[in-house]
Amino acid sequence: MSPLIVVSILPAVHGPLSGLVKALGAMLPALHGPVIPALACLAAAALLLLLEAREGAGAMEVASLLVLLPLAGVVATAPHVEAAWPALAVALVVAVLARHREDLLHSECGIKLLWVMGAALALSWGGLELLAISTGTRALAEQWAVLRLDLESSIGWSTALSLSLLVGVVMLGGAPFHFWPADLFQGARPWLAPLAVAGIQVCGAGWLLSRVDGIEQFPTGQRIVYSLLGTAAWVALVAGGVTLMVQRRPERRVGTLASLNGALMLASLAAPHRGAMGAGARDIPLALWAGHLALALAGAATLSRFAAVSAGSPSAGPVLFRRHPWSGILGLYAFFSLAAVPGTPGARLWLGVARDLVSAGRVGLLLALAVAWLAAFGAAIRQLREAFGVVTPAAPPGRPVAWQPRAAMWLTGAVLVWMALSGIAGTSQ
Amino acid sequence: MIDSRVQRVAVGPLTGAPASARTARPGARVAGAVLCTVGLALLCLRSQLAAAVGLEAVAMAFWVWARAAEDAEAQAPRWAWLRRPAAALWLAVAIHAVWPWLSHGRGPVRDGMLAPLRWLEAGAVVWAGLELLAGLPLARPYSDLPGPLLAMRPWLPVMLPAAGFMVLWRQSPHWLGISPVRHTATVLLLVTAVLGALRAFARRQWIASLRWLAISDSALAGVLVATGVVPERSSLLLWLGACGGHALLLMGELRGASPRRGPFITRLWRAASWTTLAALSWPMMIALISGKRGVAWAVSFAIGALPVCLNAWVTVGRMVAAPERRKMVRAGAALKLTRLAPLAVLATGPVALLVAWWGGFEPPWRDSAAALAPAVLGGMAALVARQTQARPVWRALRGMGRGMPAFAGAAFQAVIGIERRLVALVDGLVRAVASPLHDLHTGDAQEYLLFVVGLGVLALVLPLLQ
C-alpha cells in the first residue's frame, strides 16, 4: 500500500486509534527531559557528519562532533542554563562557521551571527552594568529590593532593564531577529545547523529566565518586563507567521519555524501567572521545549535538504519521497511537530502556552499565537504537498538517497513519536 | 463550454477509450475515495475536532486526486482553496481546546476580555461552512470547474456544498449564539442562493444547472439553520430532500439520463423535486417575512422569492423526457433505484414539515400562502410555458424570455467580476504595504548589525522621551 494512502488515512481514523495510542503510550516510559532528545540530535548530527566525511571532507571533520557536544549539553541541561553560556555558545558556533572559510555561505552566516549576537551581548552586558550602577549591587535579588525603594528616577533602571533583556530576545530568534535561524539553516552544514540554532535559542531562553528571576518582588519592573516580553512575543509571532506564508525555500521555512518556537517561549514568559511574573518561573517546561526543539529541528532540517524550492506550478516530488517515502514521512513528522500540527508533541507545547495566555487574560497575544499557528500549519501542509508533488509516469531517479540522512530522520522521527505517545498517555492519566 | 471540454478530455483522441482508463491510478482513486467518505462521515458528527479532521480529509482527498490527474498542474492549484475552510475549523477547534469551558448560550457575551474568542470561533465555523457553500467571494465559481477525478468530474463539486451545509448544521451551537455572525451568515447565504439560482438558470445544460441548483438548495437550507425557524432535524430533512434530490438526478443523468427515460419517471422526478423545493422554501420564506410590514416585507420577500422562483422554473421546466432508444429496458438494481428514489425524495419534504409542525412550526395561513407562492408560481409558469407552446401569446412570451438566461448569466458574471476586483484590490493593497517592508531588508550582514544597534539606541531614547 502506498505510504501516501496510509498517511492520508491516518488523520481520518485518528479517533478510533486514540485508545490504542494511549495504551501504547502507557507502556513507554515518560519522555519529558531533554537528555534523550539531545542525544538523539547528537546522533543525527554524527550520521550527517559521517556522510560528509565519506564524501571526502577528511577524517578530521569527524572531530567536529566534539564541538557539538557542548551544544548538545546546553540542550540537555536546559533548565539550568547559566548566564555566561550564551556568549560561549555563540562564540563556539561562530568559530565552527569560521573554520569553513572557503564556504561563502558559512562565512556569511558566521559574520552575521557575530555582528548581531556580539552587538546584542554588548548591549545587554551594558544594561547589566547600568543596573549594577543604579543599584550598587550585582546580586539580582538585591537589585530588585533596592529598586523597590524608588530612590531615583526610573529612566536609568528601566533602560538598563530593557537592554539587559535584548540578547535573550535576539537569541530566541523571534522576529525581527528571525533572519539568523533561517540564514543558518540555509547556509551552515546540515550536521551543524540544528544543534547550533537549538543551543543558541535555549541559551536565550535561559538568559531571560535568569534575568527575570525574583522580579515579582519589584512590581513596577515586573510590569515593564511583562509589557516588553509581551510586545516582543506579539511582533515575533505575527511577523514570523507572515514571513512563513511567503517563504519558498524549505530550509528557510524550518528556520522561521524555529523562530516561531522562540516566540512561543517569549509568549510563555509573558504569561504572568506562570512565566517571569510568577514565583515558579523555573516551572516553565523549558526542558520539554528545548528537547523538542532540538529534535524537531534536526529532523526537519535534514528533510529540508532534500525538499525542492516552491515553484509556481506543482511538479514531481523530490527523490527522497519517490525512492524512500517512509523516511520522508518521518522527516515530515518532525516538520509537522515544529509547526505544531495536532497530534504532534509540538502541538501540546503550543496548546499549553495558549492556555497560559488565556489564564493570564492576554487575548492580543493569544490572537497573535493563533495567526502564527495557522501560518505554521498551512506551511506544513504546503510542505507535505510539495514533498509528494504530482504523480509522473517517469520512473524514480536511479540513485538513492544516502542511508545516513535517512537514518537521521528515522531516529529523530522515532523519538518524536515516543514523545507524542508518552505525552498523550500522560495527559489521559 | 466547460462540459464540452470535459467530454473532450474524457475520451482519448486515438483509442476512443475513456482517458480515465488510460490514466487509471487505483492508489490515488482509492485513497481519495476513502478519505472523502471518511471525511464526509466525520462531518456528520457533533464533535468539532471530528469536523475539522473530516474537512482536512476532504481537502486531502481532492489533492490526492488532483496530483494524480492528467492535468495535475491545473487541478492541484484549483482545489488548493479547500485548505482554507479546514484551517478555519482547526482554528475553532484550537479555541475550544484552549478554552474548554466556552459556553454557547444565546445570551449576551460574557467573560469580557475573552469575548473575542467566542466571536472568532463563531466566525471560523461560519467561514468554513460558507466557503464550501460558495458563499464567499474567494472561490465562488468552483462549481463551473470540473473536479480532479476524471471518472466523477461533473458531480464531484456537488459534494462541497453538502459538506458546507453539514458544517453549518452540525456546528450550529458554535455560531448561532453570536447574533452579528448569524445575521451576516444569513445575508451571505441569501446572496449565495440568488447567485446559484441565477447561474443554474443561465446554464443551458441540465447537468451544469443541477450542480448550481445543489448550491442554491444548500444555501436556502443554510438560511433555515441560521434563522432557526424549524427544528434541527427538520432543517436536515428539508435539505436532504432538496439538495439530495438534485444530487440523485445528477448521478442518474450521468448514468444514461435514467431519471428522464420515459414520461412517467420524468414526471415523478419533476414532482418530487418541485415538492421538496416548495417544502424547503416555505419555512425559509416564513423566517424572512414574518413580523415585517411594508417595504421591509417586500424587500425580504423579493430576496427570498427570486432564488426559489428561479429554482422551481429550472427544476420543473428544464427536466424533459429523453427518448428511450432501447426496445426493452434491462431490469436491474439501478433501474429500481431510479424509480424508488423519487418516491423517497417526494416523501422527504412532507415528513420534514410534519417534524417541523411537531416541533412548533405553525405559521399563519396568510404568511404561508405568501411563502409558498414563489415555488408554486415558478413551477407552474415553467409547466405552462412548456405545455402551451402552440398558442401565439406563449410563443411571444417565450421569444421575450429567450434572452433571460443570458441576462442571468451576465448578472452572475458581473457580480463575480466585482467580487474579483474587490479581492484583487485588497490583495494589491496588502502587496503595496508589504513591498516596501520587503525592500527594506537587503540581507546584507551590515544591515543586521545596524538593526541591533538601532534597537539599542531606541531602548536608550524611549525612556527619555517618556
Tab-separated table of C-alpha atoms in Angstrom, chain A residues 16-285:
chain	number	residue	atom	x	y	z
A	16	PRO	CA	-10.668	5.205	16.766
A	17	LEU	CA	-6.913	4.889	17.062
A	18	SER	CA	-6.635	7.119	20.095
A	19	GLY	CA	-7.372	4.259	22.531
A	20	LEU	CA	-4.638	2.157	21.008
A	21	VAL	CA	-2.265	5.113	21.059
A	22	LYS	CA	-2.947	5.748	24.736
A	23	ALA	CA	-2.340	2.111	25.559
A	24	LEU	CA	0.923	2.186	23.628
A	25	GLY	CA	1.977	5.402	25.292
A	26	ALA	CA	1.278	3.988	28.734
A	27	MET	CA	3.735	1.180	28.025
A	28	LEU	CA	6.525	3.609	27.180
A	29	PRO	CA	8.488	5.437	29.855
A	30	ALA	CA	7.660	9.140	30.024
A	31	LEU	CA	9.960	11.358	27.988
A	32	HIS	CA	9.832	14.819	29.452
A	33	GLY	CA	13.533	15.524	29.966
A	34	PRO	CA	15.745	16.904	27.219
A	35	VAL	CA	18.599	14.396	27.632
A	36	ILE	CA	17.345	11.703	25.250
A	37	PRO	CA	16.283	14.247	22.600
A	38	ALA	CA	19.685	15.933	22.888
A	39	LEU	CA	21.443	12.591	22.481
A	40	ALA	CA	19.242	11.712	19.505
A	41	CYS	CA	20.009	15.084	17.971
A	42	LEU	CA	23.731	14.489	18.508
A	43	ALA	CA	23.447	11.038	16.934
A	44	ALA	CA	21.646	12.519	13.933
A	45	ALA	CA	24.402	15.124	13.587
A	46	ALA	CA	27.005	12.357	13.793
A	47	LEU	CA	25.287	10.475	10.986
A	48	LEU	CA	25.241	13.560	8.784
A	49	LEU	CA	28.866	14.254	9.632
A	50	LEU	CA	29.717	10.701	8.658
A	51	LEU	CA	28.140	11.314	5.264
A	52	GLU	CA	30.236	14.438	4.838
A	53	ALA	CA	33.402	12.557	5.803
A	54	ARG	CA	32.560	9.800	3.325
A	55	GLU	CA	32.161	12.343	0.595
A	56	GLY	CA	35.785	13.347	1.032
A	57	ALA	CA	35.726	16.074	3.622
A	58	GLY	CA	38.504	14.340	5.545
A	59	ALA	CA	38.691	12.355	8.743
A	60	MET	CA	39.426	15.473	10.755
A	61	GLU	CA	35.923	16.658	10.045
A	62	VAL	CA	34.618	13.862	12.230
A	63	ALA	CA	36.368	15.563	15.105
A	64	SER	CA	33.875	18.391	14.658
A	65	LEU	CA	31.497	16.182	16.569
A	66	LEU	CA	33.385	17.207	19.695
A	67	VAL	CA	32.324	20.776	19.026
A	68	LEU	CA	28.717	19.733	19.013
A	69	LEU	CA	28.984	18.109	22.431
A	70	PRO	CA	28.764	21.387	24.364
A	71	LEU	CA	25.793	22.497	22.281
A	72	ALA	CA	24.030	19.206	22.947
A	73	GLY	CA	24.958	19.669	26.585
A	74	VAL	CA	23.264	23.077	26.609
A	75	VAL	CA	20.063	21.460	25.313
A	76	ALA	CA	20.326	18.524	27.708
A	77	THR	CA	20.733	20.772	30.732
A	78	ALA	CA	18.185	23.293	29.531
A	79	PRO	CA	16.582	24.196	32.860
A	80	HIS	CA	19.974	25.094	34.326
A	81	VAL	CA	21.419	27.499	31.758
A	82	GLU	CA	23.986	29.797	33.335
A	83	ALA	CA	24.381	33.483	32.484
A	84	ALA	CA	27.770	33.011	30.814
A	85	TRP	CA	26.639	30.260	28.484
A	86	PRO	CA	25.053	32.416	25.778
A	87	ALA	CA	28.321	34.122	24.948
A	88	LEU	CA	30.183	30.821	24.943
A	89	ALA	CA	27.583	29.154	22.744
A	90	VAL	CA	27.660	31.993	20.226
A	91	ALA	CA	31.448	32.028	20.215
A	92	LEU	CA	31.540	28.288	19.600
A	93	VAL	CA	29.081	28.404	16.726
A	94	VAL	CA	30.846	31.350	15.106
A	95	ALA	CA	34.188	29.560	15.457
A	96	VAL	CA	32.852	26.429	13.757
A	97	LEU	CA	31.319	28.507	10.997
A	98	ALA	CA	34.560	30.412	10.523
A	99	ARG	CA	36.555	27.180	10.206
A	100	HIS	CA	34.973	26.553	6.792
A	101	ARG	CA	36.044	29.930	5.474
A	102	GLU	CA	36.213	28.707	1.886
A	103	ASP	CA	32.463	28.153	2.052
A	104	LEU	CA	30.917	31.550	1.286
A	105	LEU	CA	27.576	30.811	2.918
A	106	HIS	CA	29.333	29.578	6.055
A	107	SER	CA	31.427	32.720	6.255
A	108	GLU	CA	28.419	34.941	5.703
A	109	CYS	CA	26.457	33.175	8.420
A	110	GLY	CA	29.426	33.479	10.755
A	111	ILE	CA	29.758	37.225	10.141
A	112	LYS	CA	26.058	37.872	10.544
A	113	LEU	CA	25.873	35.858	13.727
A	114	LEU	CA	28.971	37.503	15.159
A	115	TRP	CA	27.774	41.010	14.460
A	116	VAL	CA	24.226	40.548	15.641
A	117	MET	CA	24.927	38.413	18.672
A	118	GLY	CA	28.066	40.337	19.526
A	119	ALA	CA	26.242	43.638	19.445
A	120	ALA	CA	23.282	42.259	21.362
A	121	LEU	CA	25.539	40.748	24.007
A	122	ALA	CA	27.424	44.016	24.336
A	123	LEU	CA	24.202	45.989	24.740
A	124	SER	CA	22.813	43.535	27.274
A	125	TRP	CA	26.043	43.494	29.260
A	126	GLY	CA	25.911	47.276	29.145
A	127	GLY	CA	22.418	47.063	30.546
A	128	LEU	CA	23.605	44.804	33.342
A	129	GLU	CA	26.357	47.257	34.208
A	130	LEU	CA	23.895	50.160	34.205
A	131	LEU	CA	21.647	48.195	36.518
A	132	ALA	CA	24.576	47.480	38.802
A	133	ILE	CA	25.472	51.203	38.820
A	134	SER	CA	21.875	52.165	39.571
A	135	THR	CA	21.530	49.747	42.459
A	136	GLY	CA	25.060	49.387	43.707
A	137	THR	CA	24.949	45.614	43.664
A	138	ARG	CA	25.279	42.756	41.194
A	139	ALA	CA	23.053	40.326	43.075
A	140	LEU	CA	19.723	40.115	41.281
A	141	ALA	CA	17.531	39.742	44.362
A	142	GLU	CA	19.232	42.732	45.978
A	143	GLN	CA	18.791	44.784	42.796
A	144	TRP	CA	15.030	44.287	42.880
A	145	ALA	CA	14.950	45.126	46.571
A	146	VAL	CA	16.904	48.350	46.030
A	147	LEU	CA	14.809	49.404	43.039
A	148	ARG	CA	11.648	48.801	45.009
A	149	LEU	CA	12.699	51.607	47.369
A	150	ASP	CA	12.239	54.003	44.442
A	151	LEU	CA	15.295	56.086	45.346
A	152	GLU	CA	15.959	57.518	41.892
A	153	SER	CA	14.342	58.259	38.568
A	154	SER	CA	13.077	55.268	36.617
A	155	ILE	CA	14.851	56.335	33.393
A	156	GLY	CA	18.132	54.702	34.293
A	157	TRP	CA	16.949	51.360	35.570
A	158	SER	CA	14.134	50.941	33.040
A	159	THR	CA	16.609	51.490	30.180
A	160	ALA	CA	19.030	49.098	31.800
A	161	LEU	CA	16.312	46.509	32.325
A	162	SER	CA	15.136	46.568	28.717
A	163	LEU	CA	18.711	46.477	27.400
A	164	SER	CA	19.559	43.542	29.619
A	165	LEU	CA	16.746	41.516	28.062
A	166	LEU	CA	17.760	42.301	24.477
A	167	VAL	CA	20.176	39.424	23.943
A	168	GLY	CA	17.606	36.925	25.172
A	169	VAL	CA	15.103	38.129	22.593
A	170	VAL	CA	17.733	38.139	19.847
A	171	MET	CA	18.951	34.659	20.712
A	172	LEU	CA	15.451	33.250	20.753
A	173	GLY	CA	15.254	34.305	17.119
A	174	GLY	CA	11.872	35.961	17.359
A	175	ALA	CA	11.096	38.467	14.582
A	176	PRO	CA	12.568	40.962	13.746
A	177	PHE	CA	15.580	38.783	14.595
A	178	HIS	CA	14.158	35.802	12.747
A	179	PHE	CA	16.705	36.034	9.949
A	180	TRP	CA	19.554	34.313	11.737
A	181	PRO	CA	17.974	30.854	12.222
A	182	ALA	CA	16.827	30.871	8.590
A	183	ASP	CA	20.281	32.007	7.427
A	184	LEU	CA	21.934	29.325	9.499
A	185	PHE	CA	19.714	26.565	8.140
A	186	GLN	CA	20.301	27.724	4.600
A	187	GLY	CA	23.998	28.406	4.891
A	188	ALA	CA	25.511	26.131	7.521
A	189	ARG	CA	26.323	22.427	7.179
A	190	PRO	CA	23.412	20.057	7.852
A	191	TRP	CA	25.086	18.487	10.877
A	192	LEU	CA	25.783	21.845	12.482
A	193	ALA	CA	22.680	23.962	11.926
A	194	PRO	CA	20.059	22.188	14.104
A	195	LEU	CA	22.176	21.925	17.242
A	196	ALA	CA	23.633	25.402	16.730
A	197	VAL	CA	20.191	27.001	16.431
A	198	ALA	CA	18.693	24.947	19.269
A	199	GLY	CA	21.679	25.621	21.511
A	200	ILE	CA	21.588	29.371	20.948
A	201	GLN	CA	17.816	29.519	21.403
A	202	VAL	CA	17.969	27.542	24.639
A	203	CYS	CA	20.665	29.897	25.860
A	204	GLY	CA	18.435	32.847	25.008
A	205	ALA	CA	15.525	31.373	26.954
A	206	GLY	CA	17.844	30.604	29.854
A	207	TRP	CA	19.179	34.163	29.814
A	208	LEU	CA	15.698	35.645	30.001
A	209	LEU	CA	14.661	33.283	32.765
A	210	SER	CA	17.730	34.113	34.803
A	211	ARG	CA	17.240	37.856	34.267
A	212	VAL	CA	13.655	37.922	35.500
A	213	ASP	CA	14.170	35.587	38.426
A	214	GLY	CA	12.508	37.042	41.514
A	215	ILE	CA	11.226	40.164	39.769
A	216	GLU	CA	7.818	39.709	41.398
A	217	GLN	CA	9.396	41.477	44.395
A	218	PHE	CA	9.532	44.626	42.274
A	219	PRO	CA	6.052	45.200	40.767
A	220	THR	CA	6.984	48.250	38.650
A	221	GLY	CA	9.802	46.367	36.979
A	222	GLN	CA	7.550	43.354	36.673
A	223	ARG	CA	5.074	45.451	34.691
A	224	ILE	CA	7.771	46.747	32.370
A	225	VAL	CA	9.221	43.300	31.753
A	226	TYR	CA	5.749	41.893	31.242
A	227	SER	CA	4.990	44.589	28.690
A	228	LEU	CA	8.342	44.258	26.886
A	229	LEU	CA	8.204	40.488	26.603
A	230	GLY	CA	4.567	40.612	25.528
A	231	THR	CA	5.306	43.131	22.797
A	232	ALA	CA	8.345	41.189	21.620
A	233	ALA	CA	6.320	37.969	21.523
A	234	TRP	CA	3.455	39.630	19.648
A	235	VAL	CA	5.747	41.080	16.997
A	236	ALA	CA	7.681	37.826	16.724
A	237	LEU	CA	4.563	35.722	16.268
A	238	VAL	CA	2.830	37.958	13.746
A	239	ALA	CA	5.925	38.807	11.703
A	240	GLY	CA	7.104	35.206	11.828
A	241	GLY	CA	3.712	33.946	10.677
A	242	VAL	CA	3.564	36.411	7.799
A	243	THR	CA	7.130	35.560	6.790
A	244	LEU	CA	6.301	31.873	6.754
A	245	MET	CA	3.445	32.432	4.339
A	246	VAL	CA	5.719	33.868	1.653
A	247	GLN	CA	8.798	31.700	2.098
A	248	ARG	CA	9.649	29.313	-0.714
A	249	ARG	CA	12.875	27.640	0.438
A	250	PRO	CA	12.305	24.671	2.756
A	251	GLU	CA	15.438	25.429	4.806
A	252	ARG	CA	14.266	28.957	5.483
A	253	ARG	CA	10.834	27.637	6.413
A	254	VAL	CA	12.496	25.471	9.049
A	255	GLY	CA	14.428	28.497	10.258
A	256	THR	CA	11.302	30.604	10.542
A	257	LEU	CA	9.533	27.793	12.368
A	258	ALA	CA	12.457	27.741	14.785
A	259	SER	CA	11.989	31.460	15.306
A	260	LEU	CA	8.269	30.929	15.915
A	261	ASN	CA	9.160	28.370	18.572
A	262	GLY	CA	11.392	31.006	20.091
A	263	ALA	CA	8.474	33.409	20.020
A	264	LEU	CA	6.421	30.743	21.753
A	265	MET	CA	8.876	30.766	24.639
A	266	LEU	CA	8.659	34.560	24.736
A	267	ALA	CA	4.878	34.316	24.902
A	268	SER	CA	5.154	31.775	27.685
A	269	LEU	CA	7.373	34.153	29.633
A	270	ALA	CA	4.877	36.945	29.072
A	271	ALA	CA	2.073	34.946	30.688
A	272	PRO	CA	2.298	36.393	34.161
A	273	HIS	CA	0.951	33.592	36.290
A	274	ARG	CA	3.490	31.029	35.203
A	275	GLY	CA	6.304	32.767	33.450
A	276	ALA	CA	8.509	35.547	34.559
A	277	MET	CA	5.809	37.043	36.705
A	278	GLY	CA	5.139	34.077	38.930
A	279	ALA	CA	7.040	32.688	41.842
A	280	GLY	CA	7.742	29.486	39.934
A	281	ALA	CA	9.456	30.940	36.909
A	282	ARG	CA	11.556	27.815	36.610
A	283	ASP	CA	8.392	25.749	36.255
A	284	ILE	CA	8.096	26.688	32.602
A	285	PRO	CA	8.592	23.460	30.682
